Amino acid sequence: MATAAIFSSLRRRRSPSLEAFLAPVDLTDVALVQTLVSVSTELVSCFSGKSLFFQRKNSRSLIRKIEVFVVLLEYLRDSGAGSALSPPTIVCFKELYLLLYRSKILLDCCVQSSKLWLLLQNHTISGHFHDLNQEISTLLDVFPLDDVELSEDVREQIDLMHKQSRKATLFIDKDEEDLRVSFFSFLDEFEKGKIPNMVDLRLFFVEGLGIKDAKSSRAEIEFLEEQIVNHEGDIEPTASVLNGFVAIARYCRFLLYGFEENEVELQIGNQKKLRKGLISQEIAETFITIPKDFCCPISLDLMRDPVIISTGQTYDRSLISRWMEEGHCTCPKTGQMLMNTRLVPNRALRNLIVQWCTAHGIPYDPPENTDSLVEAFAAAMPSKAAIEANRATATLLIHKLASGSQHAKTVAARGIRLLAKTGRENRAFIAEAGAIPHLCNLLSSTNSVAQENSVTAILNLSIHDKNKSQIMDEKGCLGSIVGVLRFGLTTEARENAAATLFSLSAVHDYKKRIADEEGAVEALAGLLRAGTPRGKKDAVTALFNLSTHTENCLRMIEAGAVTALVGALGNEGVAEEAAGALALIVRQPIGAKAVGGEEMAVAGLIGMMRCGTPRGKENAVAALLELCRSGGTVATEKVLKAPALWGLLQSLLFTGTKRARRKAASLARVFQRCENYSLHFGGLGAGYAFAGNSAPNRDSSFVNEVSVPVSISVPVL
């Protein structure tokens, strides 16, 4: 949720104008008083009937003050006095508009935030309410009451509110503060290596916070995790401390609420519904212009994933990434040279965009970037309290995996999956505690949720290098993973099984074992041909890793992987990796023969040289060069007779990456020798050869030069 972070930013940087928070709008062109009546009335109706768990007194006080403003504004509207306002009055009403908007954000925060987050932010949110009270007091100090005709009753209410605002002091509820101190005391106990008393934990979570079931507890955890993603450096508590509180909440979720909960029946990864904004459609229609700061300078469209580059400019991630991949090394907007290619998420701007879209009913679908949560957690070094609380949670989960009911095992597998998605320490002690054998047993479950969670948990655990050997050494585990890949009950289970094989194949000694496992390569090839975009990505990266082992070449040919890789050359999402794998396979004569025998292989690689990304072009020209070296006369003729080859090589020599230029130069020499031979002897004959054919002349580091950006995408579900 972005509301809390946005309001914090508003409090730190007091705005000089309305446009800093809303879409540019000229309120002089609308009925100002009527607009204020609509906004304030809707605000009161939305929040006056809500019973808040925290900040009850502060919120009631603020709503009562807004009700007084409603009385003032309705009187001006009904009496007709609002049609001839003095300039000072207009200025004050514009400030009132901003104040109402800020009030809406704060009340939204109190209604929609989790209880634990409100508790942790108790001082800060109380301070926000006090800030608004001071702003009301300041507004009334300068409001020209003498310039407007008011009834005695209305004037008395305004005067009374003015006096109360002046006298108001910061209010922090004592009971809420006691709860906050208790929460921090639990953190302190875990920090000392002690596990808090279960009775005290139950008293805090169940009685104090009113969290009655596992579903509510899970919602609290997810909310805190989202705050870590959207965390700004100057917001308290720090991300590291928040990780500790998340760990405590997760421990208590299983300790206090058990494992018999219907969360396993929920569809994993449901999208959150957009919240309806406070501003009505009638008012929202006046906000028709997208703020220019929300638009990408490249496309001039609303940004979905804003990132900051080294020059300080902000762009949409997909567009600036493509700009850089095309070989540009300058800032599109300023023309400055880029010091580096690092893209830093602009979360503050993204939060403002989300808030603006929500307020105006504009759909906002942020990109599916599962790495964002991982990055956020990784950026916060885990505290000792977080480690100890997670260790205690792992103990509970593994105990249930070993001896619980089938339903409890399913819930426990999901818990381990989530616990293992971040943190090297978490993955290490989960495996050390003996989770892997129990997870392997669940892979053959007829319960689709149990199977999906168990294979994903193994995937997450496999990211830690030391766990790879435990997984591979576990009897029957590799076969079970391949079984899920072949016959998994859900698409995500099959995709995550492929990703697990990719992760395990990072160890050279395991590549042959994986390829030799019955049905493994066939299933990966099938997923590459007919899977979802994510499934194809998982499959092609696994196949690429397997292709780096020379003894797997024949196995990949027999299993149909070569045909699948050639077909993938036409798919933009996986073409780079497919070309990279083919470049490795064709280094062996048997592989070159298989690739050369594919009707669309050469055409696909030529197409990548024409339209691919810089990495894709690099891999394509490398594959064609190796095909000429290892494929003999027939393959060489097929490559060199390809339309437009010479022009594409010339283009790469000038615009390609360093490695692409080197490979293009070698292939160009082959082309030139072919032309010379043809002039002298009338075409390519069986005796055609070139110096690069000999193995000693080949670059021994070729495998390291194949440019394939491979990374494990840990599901954040």
XYZ file of C-alpha atoms in Angstrom, residues 25-554:
530
model
C -6.073 21.515 -12.519
C -7.218 25.099 -12.515
C -9.794 25.310 -9.756
C -10.778 28.788 -10.885
C -12.455 27.176 -13.897
C -14.810 25.126 -11.764
C -17.300 26.017 -9.093
C -14.775 26.134 -6.249
C -17.252 26.151 -3.393
C -19.338 23.364 -4.937
C -16.213 21.287 -5.477
C -15.207 21.728 -1.839
C -18.711 20.822 -0.695
C -18.636 17.622 -2.752
C -15.177 16.584 -1.550
C -15.755 17.355 2.127
C -19.234 15.793 2.198
C -17.974 12.614 0.543
C -15.049 12.475 2.935
C -17.329 12.737 5.978
C -19.756 10.145 4.643
C -16.892 7.719 3.888
C -15.214 7.873 7.277
C -17.668 9.081 9.928
C -19.345 5.699 10.213
C -16.162 3.643 10.272
C -14.933 2.235 13.563
C -11.155 2.375 13.503
C -9.136 -0.045 15.593
C -6.362 2.514 16.172
C -6.287 6.338 16.130
C -9.987 6.533 17.094
C -9.774 9.823 19.000
C -7.548 11.557 16.471
C -9.674 10.478 13.529
C -12.963 11.477 15.192
C -11.524 14.890 16.015
C -10.424 15.448 12.418
C -13.774 14.336 10.988
C -15.652 16.676 13.362
C -13.562 19.600 12.117
C -14.291 18.655 8.502
C -18.002 18.561 9.371
C -17.728 22.191 10.481
C -16.156 23.057 7.144
C -19.104 21.307 5.451
C -21.475 23.589 7.359
C -19.506 26.666 6.255
C -19.286 25.598 2.622
C -22.925 24.562 2.321
C -23.998 27.892 3.777
C -21.912 29.791 1.227
C -23.311 27.652 -1.601
C -26.938 27.932 -0.527
C -26.782 31.653 0.274
C -25.104 32.496 -3.022
C -22.169 34.139 -1.249
C -19.794 31.664 -2.844
C -20.217 33.194 -6.283
C -18.321 36.394 -5.433
C -15.321 35.413 -3.322
C -12.438 37.754 -2.630
C -8.947 36.752 -3.834
C -7.723 36.012 -0.254
C -10.761 33.786 0.297
C -10.067 31.893 -2.932
C -6.472 31.294 -1.850
C -7.649 29.957 1.513
C -10.185 27.661 -0.134
C -7.518 26.258 -2.422
C -5.435 25.505 0.664
C -8.529 23.906 2.171
C -8.814 21.683 -0.917
C -5.275 20.452 -0.363
C -5.928 19.987 3.349
C -8.978 17.839 2.581
C -6.947 15.747 0.195
C -4.263 15.205 2.820
C -6.948 14.285 5.347
C -8.308 11.726 2.926
C -4.881 10.117 2.523
C -4.357 9.918 6.286
C -7.810 8.502 7.022
C -7.374 6.028 4.172
C -4.124 4.969 5.808
C -5.853 4.341 9.131
C -8.705 2.382 7.548
C -6.762 0.289 5.053
C -3.430 -0.330 6.774
C -2.770 -3.428 8.793
C -3.003 -3.294 12.560
C 0.660 -4.114 13.058
C 1.738 -1.366 10.678
C -0.489 1.208 12.398
C 0.952 0.123 15.710
C 4.541 0.512 14.493
C 3.669 3.918 13.011
C 1.721 5.057 16.084
C 3.909 8.075 16.839
C 4.253 9.066 13.201
C 0.548 8.849 12.386
C -0.389 10.696 15.562
C 2.049 13.363 14.420
C 0.301 13.513 11.045
C -3.030 14.168 12.738
C -1.423 16.915 14.819
C 0.091 18.426 11.670
C -3.336 18.611 10.046
C -4.775 20.193 13.176
C -2.046 22.835 13.057
C -2.770 23.453 9.388
C -6.444 23.967 10.179
C -5.458 26.438 12.877
C -3.157 28.299 10.490
C -5.803 28.348 7.768
C -8.352 29.836 10.151
C -5.777 32.375 11.365
C -5.598 33.884 7.893
C -9.121 33.144 6.675
C -10.875 36.492 5.943
C -14.123 35.897 7.834
C -15.012 39.555 7.437
C -15.045 39.145 3.634
C -17.864 36.606 3.672
C -21.381 36.947 4.973
C -22.063 34.204 7.501
C -24.914 33.529 9.896
C -24.226 33.867 13.581
C -24.539 30.127 14.081
C -21.986 29.279 11.382
C -19.586 31.956 12.624
C -19.790 30.587 16.175
C -18.935 27.069 14.977
C -15.937 28.380 13.017
C -14.704 30.393 16.009
C -15.061 27.414 18.333
C -13.119 25.157 15.945
C -10.446 27.824 15.661
C -10.001 27.988 19.443
C -9.902 24.207 19.761
C -7.318 23.901 16.998
C -5.087 26.448 18.679
C -5.196 24.618 21.998
C -4.827 21.103 20.573
C -1.667 19.169 21.421
C -0.153 15.984 20.103
C -2.231 13.031 21.324
C -0.832 9.491 21.568
C -3.205 6.885 22.947
C -1.698 5.213 26.017
C -3.182 1.763 25.343
C -1.893 1.812 21.782
C 1.531 2.892 22.978
C 1.616 0.045 25.515
C 0.899 -2.433 22.727
C 3.653 -0.943 20.601
C 6.145 -1.291 23.448
C 5.108 -4.937 23.893
C 5.738 -5.637 20.211
C 9.220 -4.193 20.484
C 9.848 -6.276 23.613
C 9.217 -9.452 21.585
C 11.764 -8.252 19.060
C 14.235 -7.685 21.863
C 13.731 -11.213 23.228
C 14.396 -12.807 19.840
C 17.429 -10.543 19.498
C 18.770 -12.117 22.716
C 18.150 -15.619 21.379
C 15.059 -16.225 23.521
C 11.603 -17.248 22.326
C 8.834 -15.160 23.945
C 6.242 -16.851 26.112
C 3.346 -18.246 24.109
C 0.814 -16.804 26.571
C 2.233 -13.304 26.106
C 2.190 -13.693 22.345
C -1.431 -14.855 22.383
C -2.396 -11.986 24.676
C -0.789 -9.506 22.272
C -1.983 -10.846 18.915
C -5.383 -12.310 19.777
C -6.586 -10.143 22.646
C -4.649 -6.936 22.033
C -4.857 -6.740 18.241
C -7.967 -8.815 17.652
C -6.267 -11.068 15.087
C -8.470 -14.124 15.443
C -7.471 -16.476 12.615
C -4.708 -17.499 10.234
C -6.208 -15.608 7.316
C -6.074 -12.305 9.196
C -2.566 -13.093 10.381
C -1.433 -13.793 6.828
C -2.884 -10.469 5.664
C -0.886 -8.682 8.360
C 2.327 -10.371 7.218
C 1.733 -9.558 3.562
C 1.076 -5.920 4.382
C 4.329 -5.587 6.335
C 6.228 -7.246 3.483
C 4.748 -4.716 1.081
C 5.990 -1.887 3.280
C 9.511 -3.292 2.975
C 9.178 -3.180 -0.822
C 7.995 0.433 -0.737
C 10.303 1.454 2.084
C 12.055 4.801 1.929
C 15.333 5.201 3.771
C 14.157 7.903 6.158
C 10.974 6.163 7.310
C 11.003 4.386 10.652
C 11.336 1.601 11.500
C 14.170 0.586 9.211
C 13.726 -2.215 6.700
C 15.960 -4.447 8.803
C 13.743 -3.946 11.859
C 10.634 -4.490 9.750
C 12.087 -7.827 8.645
C 12.285 -8.761 12.311
C 8.630 -7.912 12.878
C 7.616 -9.873 9.769
C 9.504 -12.876 11.116
C 7.764 -12.607 14.513
C 4.345 -12.290 12.880
C 5.036 -15.331 10.686
C 6.135 -17.381 13.690
C 2.966 -16.454 15.577
C 0.812 -17.199 12.546
C 1.744 -20.904 12.836
C 2.223 -21.040 16.600
C -1.100 -19.425 17.533
C -3.408 -20.239 14.634
C -2.202 -23.689 13.614
C -2.239 -25.324 10.208
C -5.897 -26.103 9.593
C -6.698 -23.068 7.491
C -8.281 -22.647 4.088
C -5.532 -20.494 2.652
C -4.248 -23.423 0.581
C -7.474 -23.339 -1.387
C -6.916 -19.749 -2.402
C -5.609 -19.119 -5.871
C -1.985 -18.132 -5.405
C -1.051 -14.761 -6.709
C -4.522 -13.202 -6.898
C -4.295 -9.618 -7.981
C -5.359 -7.077 -5.432
C -8.429 -5.103 -6.266
C -7.938 -1.452 -6.910
C -9.447 0.655 -4.185
C -12.041 3.166 -5.176
C -10.793 6.691 -4.686
C -12.519 9.267 -2.549
C -12.922 11.820 -5.306
C -16.191 11.291 -7.144
C -16.417 10.751 -10.875
C -17.875 14.209 -11.345
C -14.809 15.839 -9.799
C -12.369 13.326 -11.301
C -13.460 14.385 -14.780
C -11.710 17.698 -14.232
C -8.387 15.841 -13.856
C -7.912 14.905 -17.494
C -4.239 15.760 -17.873
C -1.592 13.273 -16.800
C 1.106 15.109 -14.811
C 4.157 15.406 -17.019
C 6.366 14.037 -14.248
C 4.366 10.801 -14.434
C 5.138 10.345 -18.138
C 8.212 8.654 -19.580
C 10.301 11.147 -21.601
C 10.760 8.489 -24.299
C 7.147 7.455 -24.958
C 5.316 10.351 -23.243
C 3.003 7.701 -21.769
C 2.196 7.050 -18.125
C 5.061 5.128 -16.537
C 4.346 1.683 -15.096
C 7.750 0.924 -13.619
C 9.732 4.181 -13.192
C 13.494 3.812 -12.682
C 16.302 6.326 -12.220
C 19.466 6.200 -14.362
C 22.921 7.567 -13.552
C 22.093 11.077 -14.821
C 19.233 11.364 -12.327
C 16.499 11.206 -14.978
C 13.530 8.868 -14.584
C 12.236 6.574 -17.350
C 9.950 3.587 -17.706
C 12.069 0.476 -17.127
C 11.146 -1.370 -20.326
C 11.868 1.621 -22.559
C 15.190 2.680 -21.054
C 16.309 -0.962 -20.954
C 15.603 -1.285 -24.669
C 17.433 2.020 -25.276
C 20.532 0.658 -23.530
C 20.297 -2.744 -25.232
C 20.356 -0.997 -28.589
C 23.840 0.220 -27.752
C 23.094 3.795 -26.672
C 25.329 5.129 -23.903
C 23.742 8.550 -23.402
C 20.715 9.834 -21.515
C 17.800 10.219 -23.981
C 16.621 13.443 -22.344
C 19.859 15.284 -21.501
C 22.350 13.682 -23.878
C 24.795 13.126 -20.989
C 27.042 10.069 -21.049
C 25.827 7.300 -18.744
C 28.297 6.530 -15.947
C 26.762 3.069 -15.573
C 23.720 1.073 -16.674
C 22.232 0.584 -13.211
C 18.477 1.125 -12.959
C 17.275 2.237 -9.516
C 13.512 1.826 -8.838
C 11.842 5.196 -8.222
C 9.393 3.873 -5.645
C 8.337 7.286 -4.366
C 7.197 8.301 -7.854
C 5.575 4.937 -8.444
C 3.572 5.345 -5.242
C 2.374 8.763 -6.361
C 1.385 7.344 -9.757
C -0.574 4.537 -8.081
C -2.337 7.037 -5.828
C -3.170 9.335 -8.733
C -4.498 6.472 -10.852
C -6.607 5.182 -7.978
C -8.074 8.620 -7.321
C -9.065 8.999 -10.960
C -10.306 5.487 -11.645
C -7.506 4.810 -14.102
C -6.427 1.125 -14.233
C -2.846 0.690 -13.119
C -1.246 -2.723 -13.618
C 2.322 -2.616 -12.343
C 4.699 -4.949 -14.207
C 5.077 -8.485 -12.962
C 8.511 -8.060 -11.531
C 8.970 -10.780 -8.968
C 12.499 -9.630 -8.319
C 11.359 -6.408 -6.656
C 10.399 -8.053 -3.405
C 13.572 -10.132 -3.400
C 15.700 -7.026 -3.960
C 13.938 -5.170 -1.183
C 14.441 -7.986 1.313
C 18.035 -8.538 0.214
C 18.784 -4.838 0.647
C 17.883 -5.091 4.318
C 20.427 -7.154 6.195
C 18.505 -9.558 8.436
C 18.691 -8.761 12.110
C 19.469 -11.413 14.688
C 15.848 -11.219 15.813
C 14.617 -11.984 12.297
C 16.994 -14.913 11.945
C 16.010 -16.417 15.297
C 12.272 -15.934 14.676
C 12.561 -17.498 11.220
C 14.533 -20.396 12.677
C 11.776 -20.989 15.211
C 9.195 -20.841 12.427
C 11.143 -23.340 10.324
C 11.206 -25.768 13.253
C 7.402 -25.591 13.537
C 6.916 -26.051 9.798
C 9.277 -28.991 9.405
C 7.685 -30.742 12.394
C 4.319 -30.503 10.627
C 5.849 -31.694 7.353
C 7.099 -34.765 9.120
C 4.065 -35.705 11.235
C 1.079 -33.523 10.366
C -2.053 -34.364 8.449
C -2.044 -34.090 4.677
C -3.717 -30.714 4.934
C -1.240 -29.506 7.552
C 1.659 -30.680 5.379
C 0.296 -28.626 2.508
C 0.075 -25.498 4.659
C 3.570 -26.172 6.031
C 4.981 -26.553 2.507
C 3.557 -23.185 1.581
C 5.050 -21.684 4.730
C 8.496 -23.043 3.853
C 8.079 -21.831 0.289
C 7.482 -18.290 1.522
C 10.170 -18.458 4.187
C 12.737 -19.709 1.673
C 11.989 -17.135 -0.989
C 14.441 -14.656 0.533
C 17.530 -14.774 2.639
C 20.526 -17.051 2.416
C 20.267 -17.714 6.157
C 16.666 -18.866 5.823
C 17.493 -21.279 3.005
C 20.483 -22.616 4.880
C 18.823 -23.467 8.191
C 15.648 -24.795 6.549
C 17.746 -27.362 4.691
C 19.893 -28.064 7.756
C 16.752 -28.756 9.776
C 15.805 -31.565 7.379
C 13.078 -30.045 5.201
C 14.262 -31.412 1.839
C 13.300 -35.119 2.286
C 9.798 -34.177 3.427
C 9.336 -31.743 0.554
C 10.470 -34.423 -1.897
C 7.805 -36.773 -0.565
C 5.145 -34.145 -1.298
C 6.190 -33.868 -4.954
C 4.162 -36.960 -5.768
C 1.073 -35.662 -3.944
C -2.264 -35.798 -5.749
C -3.109 -32.447 -4.155
C -2.172 -29.821 -6.740
C -1.572 -27.120 -4.119
C 0.725 -29.376 -2.092
C 2.700 -30.352 -5.180
C 3.048 -26.767 -6.405
C 4.196 -25.463 -3.037
C 6.661 -28.272 -2.453
C 8.389 -27.958 -5.839
C 8.556 -24.174 -5.463
C 9.999 -24.543 -1.968
C 12.696 -26.824 -3.370
C 13.364 -24.261 -6.108
C 13.803 -21.520 -3.527
C 16.052 -23.706 -1.383
C 18.167 -24.667 -4.407
C 19.259 -21.072 -4.911
C 21.614 -21.548 -1.952
C 24.593 -23.393 -3.454
C 25.154 -25.667 -0.465
C 21.587 -26.962 -0.745
C 22.040 -28.151 -4.333
C 24.032 -31.188 -3.247
C 21.437 -32.121 -0.613
C 18.693 -32.032 -3.222
C 20.673 -34.049 -5.773
C 21.832 -36.574 -3.162
C 18.344 -37.148 -1.787
C 17.209 -40.507 -3.131
C 14.559 -40.125 -5.804
C 14.391 -36.340 -5.513
C 15.691 -35.554 -9.003
C 13.319 -38.102 -10.513
C 10.405 -36.578 -8.597
C 11.277 -33.076 -9.819
C 11.382 -34.360 -13.397
C 8.088 -36.117 -12.740
C 6.499 -32.792 -11.788
C 8.010 -31.232 -14.914
C 6.431 -33.941 -17.067
C 3.125 -34.576 -15.346
C 2.683 -31.691 -12.871
C -0.890 -30.947 -11.821
C -0.593 -27.183 -12.451
C 1.188 -25.033 -14.985
C 3.120 -23.232 -12.270
C 4.306 -26.526 -10.790
C 5.709 -27.617 -14.158
C 7.350 -24.241 -14.735
C 8.948 -24.201 -11.298
C 10.218 -27.743 -11.802
C 11.975 -26.488 -14.950
C 13.400 -23.549 -13.014
C 14.632 -25.978 -10.357
C 16.505 -28.001 -12.980
C 18.058 -24.787 -14.247
C 19.165 -23.891 -10.724
C 20.624 -27.342 -10.066
C 22.376 -27.438 -13.453
C 24.503 -24.474 -12.430
C 26.801 -27.131 -10.937
C 28.737 -28.693 -13.823
C 28.800 -32.184 -12.333
C 24.990 -32.277 -12.200
C 24.363 -31.365 -15.842
C 24.967 -34.870 -17.137
C 22.882 -36.452 -14.372
C 19.949 -34.154 -15.144
C 20.148 -34.763 -18.890
C 20.304 -38.521 -18.346
C 17.230 -38.516 -16.101
C 14.432 -40.159 -18.053
C 12.158 -37.630 -19.737
C 13.937 -34.532 -18.429
C 15.203 -33.069 -21.695
C 12.061 -34.135 -23.572
C 9.899 -32.331 -21.037
C 12.029 -29.194 -21.192
C 11.796 -29.226 -24.983
C 8.037 -29.642 -24.773
C 7.714 -26.764 -22.348
C 9.820 -24.596 -24.645
C 7.531 -25.398 -27.557
C 4.161 -25.037 -25.872
C 4.593 -23.412 -22.474
C 3.578 -20.001 -21.198
C 6.053 -17.138 -21.721
C 7.468 -17.731 -18.257
C 7.550 -21.494 -18.779
C 9.447 -21.079 -22.042
C 11.957 -18.864 -20.268
C 12.495 -21.451 -17.532
C 12.856 -24.234 -20.109
C 15.288 -22.443 -22.423
C 17.589 -21.357 -19.576
C 17.677 -24.941 -18.290
C 18.451 -26.242 -21.777
C 21.181 -23.658 -22.167
C 22.837 -24.823 -18.951
C 22.623 -28.454 -20.056
C 24.118 -27.618 -23.453
C 27.297 -26.330 -21.809
C 28.215 -29.948 -20.989
C 29.738 -31.517 -24.117
C 28.478 -35.015 -23.284
C 24.849 -33.857 -23.389
C 24.875 -33.016 -27.087
C 23.601 -36.376 -28.384
